[in-house]
Amino acid sequence: MIKTIVYAYWAKPFTEENLYSNFSRKSDFLTSLKLSVSQARKWFDEIIFYGDHEAISQVCNVVSFDKVYDDLEILNDMEVPSHMWSVSKAFVCEKMDKPFLLFENDFYLWDEPSEELLNADVVVESMRDVPDDYLREINYMKEDDMNVRPRWYRFAKVGKFQIPNKGVYGGNDLKFIKEHANEVIRMTRSEKNLEIFSKFSESNRYRNAH
């Protein structure tokens, strides 16, 4: 059963743009995160925060967590391109050793979660059709000979299918969640991929590849 809520914030990509996650003002960001944590505490036993050093300095003097980890500093050490801001979620999911939900800082849980949700294998915010530009980027990856999941190329040929929105993500099936996270991390750790992502960081070629 899920008893743990996790927040992940890699601050570097946003501070470079004078932003705070998806907020333009730091006070709005902290207010939102504090409300999200406050609501989560009503129904969950443990609240964990993962960040880089900048994120921890921004957040943890204002919002209280049961555990704080600086594991996302590795993304700065690896010089991961800033437009790949959401890879931080994969790094966090790979670390988890108990059922959990990963909340965005602007997700507020107003109602008590159901037993069905708390015991679900995998939880996502919602499902949506894959936009055409996502499929184009998968084809670009093939053209650039990037290291990716071979199945991605097959999916791109098939066309329309659905993918999850991950404003909320997690569940009880840690084996599946970790395997998925490790695929993303493998792509991110690839020096070849990072070189290609950096090469096109100022263009729109891979604007959704995060």
mmCIF file of N, CA, C and O in Angstrom, residues 75-177:
data_model
loop_
_atom_site.group_PDB
_atom_site.id
_atom_site.type_symbol
_atom_site.label_atom_id
_atom_site.label_comp_id
_atom_site.label_asym_id
_atom_site.label_seq_id
_atom_site.Cartn_x
_atom_site.Cartn_y
_atom_site.Cartn_z
ATOM 1 N N LEU A 75 22.641 15.528 -11.870
ATOM 2 C CA LEU A 75 22.256 16.026 -13.190
ATOM 3 C C LEU A 75 23.108 17.236 -13.574
ATOM 4 O O LEU A 75 23.434 17.425 -14.754
ATOM 5 N N ASN A 76 23.481 18.044 -12.584
ATOM 6 C CA ASN A 76 24.385 19.169 -12.836
ATOM 7 C C ASN A 76 25.799 18.669 -13.128
ATOM 8 O O ASN A 76 26.480 19.176 -14.022
ATOM 9 N N ASP A 77 26.225 17.660 -12.371
ATOM 10 C CA ASP A 77 27.560 17.097 -12.588
ATOM 11 C C ASP A 77 27.683 16.476 -13.981
ATOM 12 O O ASP A 77 28.741 16.550 -14.610
ATOM 13 N N MET A 78 26.586 15.882 -14.457
ATOM 14 C CA MET A 78 26.577 15.242 -15.770
ATOM 15 C C MET A 78 26.383 16.250 -16.897
ATOM 16 O O MET A 78 26.483 15.887 -18.063
ATOM 17 N N GLU A 79 26.073 17.504 -16.528
ATOM 18 C CA GLU A 79 25.801 18.557 -17.511
ATOM 19 C C GLU A 79 24.667 18.159 -18.451
ATOM 20 O O GLU A 79 24.728 18.342 -19.673
ATOM 21 N N VAL A 80 23.603 17.606 -17.857
ATOM 22 C CA VAL A 80 22.406 17.277 -18.628
ATOM 23 C C VAL A 80 21.790 18.578 -19.136
ATOM 24 O O VAL A 80 21.633 19.527 -18.366
ATOM 25 N N PRO A 81 21.439 18.674 -20.419
ATOM 26 C CA PRO A 81 20.848 19.919 -20.945
ATOM 27 C C PRO A 81 19.597 20.323 -20.176
ATOM 28 O O PRO A 81 18.780 19.479 -19.806
ATOM 29 N N SER A 82 19.465 21.606 -19.948
ATOM 30 C CA SER A 82 18.396 22.108 -19.088
ATOM 31 C C SER A 82 16.999 21.824 -19.613
ATOM 32 O O SER A 82 16.048 21.700 -18.829
ATOM 33 N N HIS A 83 16.849 21.701 -20.943
ATOM 34 C CA HIS A 83 15.495 21.456 -21.456
ATOM 35 C C HIS A 83 14.994 20.058 -21.109
ATOM 36 O O HIS A 83 13.806 19.770 -21.249
ATOM 37 N N MET A 84 15.880 19.209 -20.594
ATOM 38 C CA MET A 84 15.481 17.862 -20.180
ATOM 39 C C MET A 84 15.118 17.829 -18.699
ATOM 40 O O MET A 84 15.447 16.898 -17.974
ATOM 41 N N TRP A 85 14.392 18.854 -18.264
ATOM 42 C CA TRP A 85 14.126 19.047 -16.831
ATOM 43 C C TRP A 85 13.397 17.877 -16.171
ATOM 44 O O TRP A 85 13.589 17.597 -14.990
ATOM 45 N N SER A 86 12.566 17.157 -16.913
ATOM 46 C CA SER A 86 11.752 16.131 -16.253
ATOM 47 C C SER A 86 12.483 14.806 -16.050
ATOM 48 O O SER A 86 11.927 13.897 -15.431
ATOM 49 N N VAL A 87 13.723 14.673 -16.544
ATOM 50 C CA VAL A 87 14.452 13.428 -16.291
ATOM 51 C C VAL A 87 14.713 13.243 -14.800
ATOM 52 O O VAL A 87 14.981 12.126 -14.351
ATOM 53 N N SER A 88 14.612 14.329 -14.037
ATOM 54 C CA SER A 88 14.797 14.215 -12.584
ATOM 55 C C SER A 88 13.824 13.206 -11.984
ATOM 56 O O SER A 88 14.153 12.512 -11.014
ATOM 57 N N LYS A 89 12.632 13.103 -12.563
ATOM 58 C CA LYS A 89 11.638 12.163 -12.039
ATOM 59 C C LYS A 89 12.125 10.724 -12.163
ATOM 60 O O LYS A 89 11.917 9.910 -11.257
ATOM 61 N N ALA A 90 12.764 10.420 -13.286
ATOM 62 C CA ALA A 90 13.263 9.058 -13.478
ATOM 63 C C ALA A 90 14.338 8.728 -12.451
ATOM 64 O O ALA A 90 14.359 7.628 -11.886
ATOM 65 N N PHE A 91 15.235 9.672 -12.192
ATOM 66 C CA PHE A 91 16.301 9.444 -11.212
ATOM 67 C C PHE A 91 15.720 9.194 -9.818
ATOM 68 O O PHE A 91 16.243 8.393 -9.054
ATOM 69 N N VAL A 92 14.634 9.879 -9.501
ATOM 70 C CA VAL A 92 13.996 9.688 -8.200
ATOM 71 C C VAL A 92 13.284 8.333 -8.146
ATOM 72 O O VAL A 92 13.407 7.589 -7.162
ATOM 73 N N CYS A 93 12.543 7.993 -9.189
ATOM 74 C CA CYS A 93 11.815 6.719 -9.196
ATOM 75 C C CYS A 93 12.769 5.539 -9.038
ATOM 76 O O CYS A 93 12.439 4.547 -8.376
ATOM 77 N N GLU A 94 13.940 5.645 -9.630
ATOM 78 C CA GLU A 94 14.910 4.566 -9.541
ATOM 79 C C GLU A 94 15.416 4.374 -8.114
ATOM 80 O O GLU A 94 15.827 3.270 -7.739
ATOM 81 N N LYS A 95 15.349 5.428 -7.298
ATOM 82 C CA LYS A 95 15.848 5.369 -5.920
ATOM 83 C C LYS A 95 14.853 4.725 -4.949
ATOM 84 O O LYS A 95 15.245 4.284 -3.865
ATOM 85 N N MET A 96 13.585 4.679 -5.309
ATOM 86 C CA MET A 96 12.561 4.304 -4.343
ATOM 87 C C MET A 96 12.569 2.806 -4.038
ATOM 88 O O MET A 96 12.699 1.983 -4.943
ATOM 89 N N ASP A 97 12.430 2.483 -2.739
ATOM 90 C CA ASP A 97 12.414 1.089 -2.307
ATOM 91 C C ASP A 97 11.120 0.727 -1.602
ATOM 92 O O ASP A 97 11.025 -0.298 -0.927
ATOM 93 N N LYS A 98 10.106 1.576 -1.748
ATOM 94 C CA LYS A 98 8.791 1.314 -1.156
ATOM 95 C C LYS A 98 7.730 1.928 -2.064
ATOM 96 O O LYS A 98 8.028 2.852 -2.838
ATOM 97 N N PRO A 99 6.493 1.449 -2.017
ATOM 98 C CA PRO A 99 5.432 2.050 -2.829
ATOM 99 C C PRO A 99 5.327 3.553 -2.564
ATOM 100 O O PRO A 99 5.466 4.004 -1.424
ATOM 101 N N PHE A 100 5.054 4.329 -3.613
ATOM 102 C CA PHE A 100 5.085 5.787 -3.481
ATOM 103 C C PHE A 100 4.242 6.424 -4.570
ATOM 104 O O PHE A 100 3.895 5.788 -5.578
ATOM 105 N N LEU A 101 3.968 7.709 -4.381
ATOM 106 C CA LEU A 101 3.444 8.578 -5.433
ATOM 107 C C LEU A 101 4.347 9.791 -5.534
ATOM 108 O O LEU A 101 4.728 10.375 -4.514
ATOM 109 N N LEU A 102 4.694 10.166 -6.747
ATOM 110 C CA LEU A 102 5.484 11.361 -7.015
ATOM 111 C C LEU A 102 4.523 12.466 -7.433
ATOM 112 O O LEU A 102 3.836 12.349 -8.442
ATOM 113 N N PHE A 103 4.448 13.525 -6.622
ATOM 114 C CA PHE A 103 3.548 14.649 -6.879
ATOM 115 C C PHE A 103 4.308 15.822 -7.492
ATOM 116 O O PHE A 103 5.433 16.118 -7.071
ATOM 117 N N GLU A 104 3.668 16.503 -8.446
ATOM 118 C CA GLU A 104 4.164 17.798 -8.890
ATOM 119 C C GLU A 104 3.895 18.831 -7.797
ATOM 120 O O GLU A 104 3.016 18.651 -6.949
ATOM 121 N N ASN A 105 4.637 19.941 -7.842
ATOM 122 C CA ASN A 105 4.489 20.944 -6.779
ATOM 123 C C ASN A 105 3.201 21.737 -6.878
ATOM 124 O O ASN A 105 2.879 22.502 -5.970
ATOM 125 N N ASP A 106 2.435 21.550 -7.956
ATOM 126 C CA ASP A 106 1.145 22.236 -8.059
ATOM 127 C C ASP A 106 -0.012 21.239 -8.093
ATOM 128 O O ASP A 106 -1.085 21.524 -8.623
ATOM 129 N N PHE A 107 0.222 20.050 -7.518
ATOM 130 C CA PHE A 107 -0.846 19.061 -7.380
ATOM 131 C C PHE A 107 -1.351 19.082 -5.942
ATOM 132 O O PHE A 107 -0.569 18.943 -5.001
ATOM 133 N N TYR A 108 -2.669 19.236 -5.783
ATOM 134 C CA TYR A 108 -3.265 19.333 -4.446
ATOM 135 C C TYR A 108 -4.304 18.222 -4.287
ATOM 136 O O TYR A 108 -5.269 18.141 -5.060
ATOM 137 N N LEU A 109 -4.118 17.389 -3.298
ATOM 138 C CA LEU A 109 -5.014 16.266 -3.054
ATOM 139 C C LEU A 109 -6.092 16.696 -2.060
ATOM 140 O O LEU A 109 -5.857 16.726 -0.849
ATOM 141 N N TRP A 110 -7.265 17.032 -2.573
ATOM 142 C CA TRP A 110 -8.322 17.574 -1.714
ATOM 143 C C TRP A 110 -9.122 16.487 -1.017
ATOM 144 O O TRP A 110 -9.653 16.704 0.074
ATOM 145 N N ASP A 111 -9.215 15.306 -1.630
ATOM 146 C CA ASP A 111 -10.050 14.237 -1.082
ATOM 147 C C ASP A 111 -9.198 13.034 -0.684
ATOM 148 O O ASP A 111 -8.143 12.783 -1.273
ATOM 149 N N GLU A 112 -9.666 12.297 0.288
ATOM 150 C CA GLU A 112 -8.954 11.110 0.744
ATOM 151 C C GLU A 112 -8.833 10.104 -0.399
ATOM 152 O O GLU A 112 -9.819 9.791 -1.071
ATOM 153 N N PRO A 113 -7.628 9.591 -0.656
ATOM 154 C CA PRO A 113 -7.460 8.627 -1.748
ATOM 155 C C PRO A 113 -8.150 7.301 -1.445
ATOM 156 O O PRO A 113 -8.229 6.877 -0.286
ATOM 157 N N SER A 114 -8.640 6.665 -2.469
ATOM 158 C CA SER A 114 -9.364 5.403 -2.311
ATOM 159 C C SER A 114 -8.402 4.246 -2.060
ATOM 160 O O SER A 114 -7.205 4.324 -2.375
ATOM 161 N N GLU A 115 -8.931 3.162 -1.515
ATOM 162 C CA GLU A 115 -8.132 1.944 -1.327
ATOM 163 C C GLU A 115 -7.643 1.420 -2.671
ATOM 164 O O GLU A 115 -6.522 0.917 -2.783
ATOM 165 N N GLU A 116 -8.471 1.555 -3.695
ATOM 166 C CA GLU A 116 -8.080 1.108 -5.026
ATOM 167 C C GLU A 116 -6.836 1.838 -5.503
ATOM 168 O O GLU A 116 -5.901 1.227 -6.038
ATOM 169 N N LEU A 117 -6.800 3.152 -5.323
ATOM 170 C CA LEU A 117 -5.635 3.929 -5.729
ATOM 171 C C LEU A 117 -4.409 3.549 -4.910
ATOM 172 O O LEU A 117 -3.315 3.353 -5.457
ATOM 173 N N LEU A 118 -4.570 3.442 -3.602
ATOM 174 C CA LEU A 118 -3.436 3.176 -2.721
ATOM 175 C C LEU A 118 -2.818 1.803 -2.957
ATOM 176 O O LEU A 118 -1.655 1.579 -2.608
ATOM 177 N N ASN A 119 -3.586 0.891 -3.544
ATOM 178 C CA ASN A 119 -3.089 -0.458 -3.799
ATOM 179 C C ASN A 119 -2.815 -0.724 -5.277
ATOM 180 O O ASN A 119 -2.490 -1.855 -5.650
ATOM 181 N N ALA A 120 -2.932 0.306 -6.106
ATOM 182 C CA ALA A 120 -2.746 0.131 -7.549
ATOM 183 C C ALA A 120 -1.295 -0.204 -7.889
ATOM 184 O O ALA A 120 -0.362 0.275 -7.238
ATOM 185 N N ASP A 121 -1.114 -1.016 -8.924
ATOM 186 C CA ASP A 121 0.233 -1.339 -9.390
ATOM 187 C C ASP A 121 0.947 -0.085 -9.883
ATOM 188 O O ASP A 121 2.099 0.172 -9.523
ATOM 189 N N VAL A 122 0.258 0.681 -10.739
ATOM 190 C CA VAL A 122 0.826 1.902 -11.308
ATOM 191 C C VAL A 122 -0.254 2.977 -11.322
ATOM 192 O O VAL A 122 -1.403 2.711 -11.676
ATOM 193 N N VAL A 123 0.129 4.190 -10.917
ATOM 194 C CA VAL A 123 -0.792 5.336 -10.891
ATOM 195 C C VAL A 123 -0.225 6.431 -11.779
ATOM 196 O O VAL A 123 0.963 6.772 -11.675
ATOM 197 N N VAL A 124 -1.058 6.975 -12.667
ATOM 198 C CA VAL A 124 -0.678 8.139 -13.466
ATOM 199 C C VAL A 124 -1.793 9.166 -13.377
ATOM 200 O O VAL A 124 -2.925 8.845 -12.998
ATOM 201 N N GLU A 125 -1.457 10.398 -13.711
ATOM 202 C CA GLU A 125 -2.446 11.475 -13.663
ATOM 203 C C GLU A 125 -3.585 11.220 -14.638
ATOM 204 O O GLU A 125 -4.763 11.306 -14.285
ATOM 205 N N SER A 126 -3.238 10.912 -15.887
ATOM 206 C CA SER A 126 -4.216 10.664 -16.946
ATOM 207 C C SER A 126 -3.476 10.124 -18.159
ATOM 208 O O SER A 126 -2.243 10.086 -18.181
ATOM 209 N N MET A 127 -4.237 9.706 -19.157
ATOM 210 C CA MET A 127 -3.657 9.239 -20.409
ATOM 211 C C MET A 127 -4.067 10.182 -21.532
ATOM 212 O O MET A 127 -5.137 10.788 -21.491
ATOM 213 N N ARG A 128 -3.195 10.299 -22.537
ATOM 214 C CA ARG A 128 -3.508 11.146 -23.686
ATOM 215 C C ARG A 128 -2.882 10.567 -24.946
ATOM 216 O O ARG A 128 -1.929 9.788 -24.885
ATOM 217 N N ASP A 129 -3.441 10.953 -26.090
ATOM 218 C CA ASP A 129 -2.876 10.542 -27.368
ATOM 219 C C ASP A 129 -1.502 11.177 -27.552
ATOM 220 O O ASP A 129 -1.263 12.318 -27.137
ATOM 221 N N VAL A 130 -0.606 10.454 -28.191
ATOM 222 C CA VAL A 130 0.727 10.984 -28.446
ATOM 223 C C VAL A 130 0.643 12.071 -29.524
ATOM 224 O O VAL A 130 0.149 11.808 -30.627
ATOM 225 N N PRO A 131 1.104 13.289 -29.235
ATOM 226 C CA PRO A 131 1.100 14.339 -30.263
ATOM 227 C C PRO A 131 2.016 13.979 -31.425
ATOM 228 O O PRO A 131 3.008 13.268 -31.255
ATOM 229 N N ASP A 132 1.689 14.487 -32.599
ATOM 230 C CA ASP A 132 2.488 14.172 -33.783
ATOM 231 C C ASP A 132 3.939 14.595 -33.633
ATOM 232 O O ASP A 132 4.851 13.928 -34.137
ATOM 233 N N ASP A 133 4.174 15.732 -32.938
ATOM 234 C CA ASP A 133 5.567 16.182 -32.827
ATOM 235 C C ASP A 133 6.404 15.249 -31.955
ATOM 236 O O ASP A 133 7.623 15.170 -32.127
ATOM 237 N N TYR A 134 5.778 14.509 -31.040
ATOM 238 C CA TYR A 134 6.515 13.506 -30.276
ATOM 239 C C TYR A 134 7.014 12.404 -31.213
ATOM 240 O O TYR A 134 8.157 11.950 -31.112
ATOM 241 N N LEU A 135 6.125 11.962 -32.104
ATOM 242 C CA LEU A 135 6.500 10.903 -33.047
ATOM 243 C C LEU A 135 7.596 11.380 -33.991
ATOM 244 O O LEU A 135 8.503 10.614 -34.336
ATOM 245 N N ARG A 136 7.540 12.646 -34.398
ATOM 246 C CA ARG A 136 8.595 13.193 -35.251
ATOM 247 C C ARG A 136 9.942 13.164 -34.536
ATOM 248 O O ARG A 136 10.971 12.856 -35.134
ATOM 249 N N GLU A 137 9.927 13.482 -33.232
ATOM 250 C CA GLU A 137 11.186 13.493 -32.492
ATOM 251 C C GLU A 137 11.772 12.091 -32.354
ATOM 252 O O GLU A 137 12.994 11.922 -32.351
ATOM 253 N N ILE A 138 10.916 11.084 -32.237
ATOM 254 C CA ILE A 138 11.415 9.712 -32.214
ATOM 255 C C ILE A 138 12.097 9.384 -33.533
ATOM 256 O O ILE A 138 13.154 8.737 -33.570
ATOM 257 N N ASN A 139 11.521 9.860 -34.634
ATOM 258 C CA ASN A 139 12.157 9.655 -35.940
ATOM 259 C C ASN A 139 13.487 10.410 -36.039
ATOM 260 O O ASN A 139 14.451 9.917 -36.631
ATOM 261 N N TYR A 140 13.537 11.615 -35.446
ATOM 262 C CA TYR A 140 14.805 12.350 -35.413
ATOM 263 C C TYR A 140 15.872 11.552 -34.659
ATOM 264 O O TYR A 140 17.053 11.537 -35.041
ATOM 265 N N MET A 141 15.443 10.917 -33.560
ATOM 266 C CA MET A 141 16.384 10.107 -32.783
ATOM 267 C C MET A 141 16.977 8.993 -33.636
ATOM 268 O O MET A 141 18.175 8.686 -33.539
ATOM 269 N N LYS A 142 16.129 8.399 -34.475
ATOM 270 C CA LYS A 142 16.628 7.345 -35.354
ATOM 271 C C LYS A 142 17.597 7.919 -36.382
ATOM 272 O O LYS A 142 18.663 7.334 -36.647
ATOM 273 N N GLU A 143 17.268 9.085 -36.936
ATOM 274 C CA GLU A 143 18.156 9.730 -37.909
ATOM 275 C C GLU A 143 19.510 10.068 -37.290
ATOM 276 O O GLU A 143 20.554 9.940 -37.933
ATOM 277 N N ASP A 144 19.495 10.487 -36.022
ATOM 278 C CA ASP A 144 20.730 10.869 -35.337
ATOM 279 C C ASP A 144 21.420 9.687 -34.674
ATOM 280 O O ASP A 144 22.439 9.871 -33.993
ATOM 281 N N ASP A 145 20.827 8.490 -34.837
ATOM 282 C CA ASP A 145 21.414 7.254 -34.308
ATOM 283 C C ASP A 145 21.621 7.333 -32.799
ATOM 284 O O ASP A 145 22.671 6.958 -32.270
ATOM 285 N N MET A 146 20.590 7.801 -32.098
ATOM 286 C CA MET A 146 20.666 7.892 -30.645
ATOM 287 C C MET A 146 20.444 6.535 -29.999
ATOM 288 O O MET A 146 19.856 5.623 -30.591
ATOM 289 N N ASN A 147 20.926 6.404 -28.769
ATOM 290 C CA ASN A 147 20.698 5.196 -27.986
ATOM 291 C C ASN A 147 19.342 5.301 -27.303
ATOM 292 O O ASN A 147 19.188 6.050 -26.344
ATOM 293 N N VAL A 148 18.359 4.569 -27.809
ATOM 294 C CA VAL A 148 17.004 4.607 -27.244
ATOM 295 C C VAL A 148 16.455 3.191 -27.174
ATOM 296 O O VAL A 148 17.076 2.228 -27.634
ATOM 297 N N ARG A 149 15.258 3.075 -26.623
ATOM 298 C CA ARG A 149 14.584 1.793 -26.652
ATOM 299 C C ARG A 149 14.259 1.422 -28.099
ATOM 300 O O ARG A 149 13.623 2.206 -28.810
ATOM 301 N N PRO A 150 14.638 0.226 -28.558
ATOM 302 C CA PRO A 150 14.297 -0.172 -29.932
ATOM 303 C C PRO A 150 12.800 -0.100 -30.206
ATOM 304 O O PRO A 150 12.380 0.211 -31.316
ATOM 305 N N ARG A 151 11.985 -0.376 -29.188
ATOM 306 C CA ARG A 151 10.528 -0.365 -29.386
ATOM 307 C C ARG A 151 10.004 1.015 -29.750
ATOM 308 O O ARG A 151 8.946 1.128 -30.352
ATOM 309 N N TRP A 152 10.730 2.067 -29.378
ATOM 310 C CA TRP A 152 10.255 3.415 -29.696
ATOM 311 C C TRP A 152 10.116 3.603 -31.194
ATOM 312 O O TRP A 152 9.164 4.223 -31.661
ATOM 313 N N TYR A 153 11.035 3.081 -31.960
ATOM 314 C CA TYR A 153 10.965 3.225 -33.407
ATOM 315 C C TYR A 153 9.754 2.473 -33.961
ATOM 316 O O TYR A 153 9.093 2.939 -34.890
ATOM 317 N N ARG A 154 9.472 1.311 -33.388
ATOM 318 C CA ARG A 154 8.302 0.552 -33.828
ATOM 319 C C ARG A 154 7.018 1.301 -33.497
ATOM 320 O O ARG A 154 6.090 1.372 -34.311
ATOM 321 N N PHE A 155 6.957 1.886 -32.296
ATOM 322 C CA PHE A 155 5.784 2.672 -31.915
ATOM 323 C C PHE A 155 5.587 3.853 -32.853
ATOM 324 O O PHE A 155 4.461 4.179 -33.226
ATOM 325 N N ALA A 156 6.677 4.511 -33.224
ATOM 326 C CA ALA A 156 6.576 5.669 -34.105
ATOM 327 C C ALA A 156 5.982 5.282 -35.452
ATOM 328 O O ALA A 156 5.254 6.061 -36.068
ATOM 329 N N LYS A 157 6.288 4.069 -35.921
ATOM 330 C CA LYS A 157 5.737 3.605 -37.192
ATOM 331 C C LYS A 157 4.259 3.260 -37.053
ATOM 332 O O LYS A 157 3.476 3.454 -37.984
ATOM 333 N N VAL A 158 3.877 2.725 -35.895
ATOM 334 C CA VAL A 158 2.477 2.352 -35.677
ATOM 335 C C VAL A 158 1.583 3.578 -35.719
ATOM 336 O O VAL A 158 0.473 3.550 -36.253
ATOM 337 N N GLY A 159 2.081 4.690 -35.150
ATOM 338 C CA GLY A 159 1.275 5.918 -35.149
ATOM 339 C C GLY A 159 0.617 6.155 -33.817
ATOM 340 O O GLY A 159 1.276 6.098 -32.783
ATOM 341 N N LYS A 160 -0.683 6.379 -33.814
ATOM 342 C CA LYS A 160 -1.380 6.834 -32.621
ATOM 343 C C LYS A 160 -1.419 5.777 -31.517
ATOM 344 O O LYS A 160 -1.805 4.629 -31.745
ATOM 345 N N PHE A 161 -1.004 6.150 -30.346
ATOM 346 C CA PHE A 161 -1.184 5.364 -29.128
ATOM 347 C C PHE A 161 -1.190 6.347 -27.985
ATOM 348 O O PHE A 161 -1.047 7.555 -28.196
ATOM 349 N N GLN A 162 -1.374 5.878 -26.772
ATOM 350 C CA GLN A 162 -1.511 6.787 -25.633
ATOM 351 C C GLN A 162 -0.298 6.713 -24.715
ATOM 352 O O GLN A 162 0.355 5.673 -24.598
ATOM 353 N N ILE A 163 -0.018 7.845 -24.074
ATOM 354 C CA ILE A 163 1.046 7.941 -23.092
ATOM 355 C C ILE A 163 0.490 8.607 -21.834
ATOM 356 O O ILE A 163 -0.520 9.313 -21.898
ATOM 357 N N PRO A 164 1.132 8.392 -20.678
ATOM 358 C CA PRO A 164 0.618 8.995 -19.450
ATOM 359 C C PRO A 164 1.107 10.417 -19.230
ATOM 360 O O PRO A 164 2.228 10.769 -19.601
ATOM 361 N N ASN A 165 0.243 11.244 -18.656
ATOM 362 C CA ASN A 165 0.689 12.488 -18.030
ATOM 363 C C ASN A 165 1.162 12.140 -16.625
ATOM 364 O O ASN A 165 0.525 11.348 -15.932
ATOM 365 N N LYS A 166 2.261 12.740 -16.197
ATOM 366 C CA LYS A 166 2.869 12.312 -14.936
ATOM 367 C C LYS A 166 2.920 13.427 -13.896
ATOM 368 O O LYS A 166 3.890 13.570 -13.165
ATOM 369 N N GLY A 167 1.849 14.227 -13.831
ATOM 370 C CA GLY A 167 1.735 15.151 -12.710
ATOM 371 C C GLY A 167 1.641 14.382 -11.403
ATOM 372 O O GLY A 167 2.025 14.861 -10.337
ATOM 373 N N VAL A 168 1.124 13.172 -11.509
ATOM 374 C CA VAL A 168 1.124 12.186 -10.425
ATOM 375 C C VAL A 168 1.613 10.887 -11.033
ATOM 376 O O VAL A 168 1.145 10.471 -12.103
ATOM 377 N N TYR A 169 2.573 10.243 -10.381
ATOM 378 C CA TYR A 169 3.108 8.988 -10.915
ATOM 379 C C TYR A 169 3.659 8.154 -9.772
ATOM 380 O O TYR A 169 4.210 8.682 -8.809
ATOM 381 N N GLY A 170 3.511 6.846 -9.894
ATOM 382 C CA GLY A 170 4.047 5.941 -8.883
ATOM 383 C C GLY A 170 3.221 4.687 -8.809
ATOM 384 O O GLY A 170 2.565 4.285 -9.775
ATOM 385 N N GLY A 171 3.249 4.035 -7.651
ATOM 386 C CA GLY A 171 2.457 2.833 -7.467
ATOM 387 C C GLY A 171 3.162 1.814 -6.603
ATOM 388 O O GLY A 171 4.159 2.103 -5.929
ATOM 389 N N ASN A 172 2.630 0.594 -6.645
ATOM 390 C CA ASN A 172 3.150 -0.505 -5.837
ATOM 391 C C ASN A 172 4.068 -1.445 -6.616
ATOM 392 O O ASN A 172 4.823 -2.205 -6.020
ATOM 393 N N ASP A 173 3.983 -1.407 -7.943
ATOM 394 C CA ASP A 173 4.809 -2.289 -8.763
ATOM 395 C C ASP A 173 6.172 -1.646 -8.985
ATOM 396 O O ASP A 173 6.466 -1.095 -10.050
ATOM 397 N N LEU A 174 7.026 -1.736 -7.979
ATOM 398 C CA LEU A 174 8.332 -1.089 -8.046
ATOM 399 C C LEU A 174 9.219 -1.689 -9.127
ATOM 400 O O LEU A 174 10.048 -0.989 -9.713
ATOM 401 N N LYS A 175 9.057 -2.953 -9.425
ATOM 402 C CA LYS A 175 9.864 -3.581 -10.466
ATOM 403 C C LYS A 175 9.618 -2.901 -11.808
ATOM 404 O O LYS A 175 10.554 -2.505 -12.506
ATOM 405 N N PHE A 176 8.349 -2.728 -12.168
ATOM 406 C CA PHE A 176 8.019 -2.071 -13.431
ATOM 407 C C PHE A 176 8.488 -0.618 -13.422
ATOM 408 O O PHE A 176 9.089 -0.137 -14.395
ATOM 409 N N ILE A 177 8.211 0.097 -12.337
ATOM 410 C CA ILE A 177 8.550 1.523 -12.256
ATOM 411 C C ILE A 177 10.062 1.728 -12.362
ATOM 412 O O ILE A 177 10.545 2.626 -13.060
#
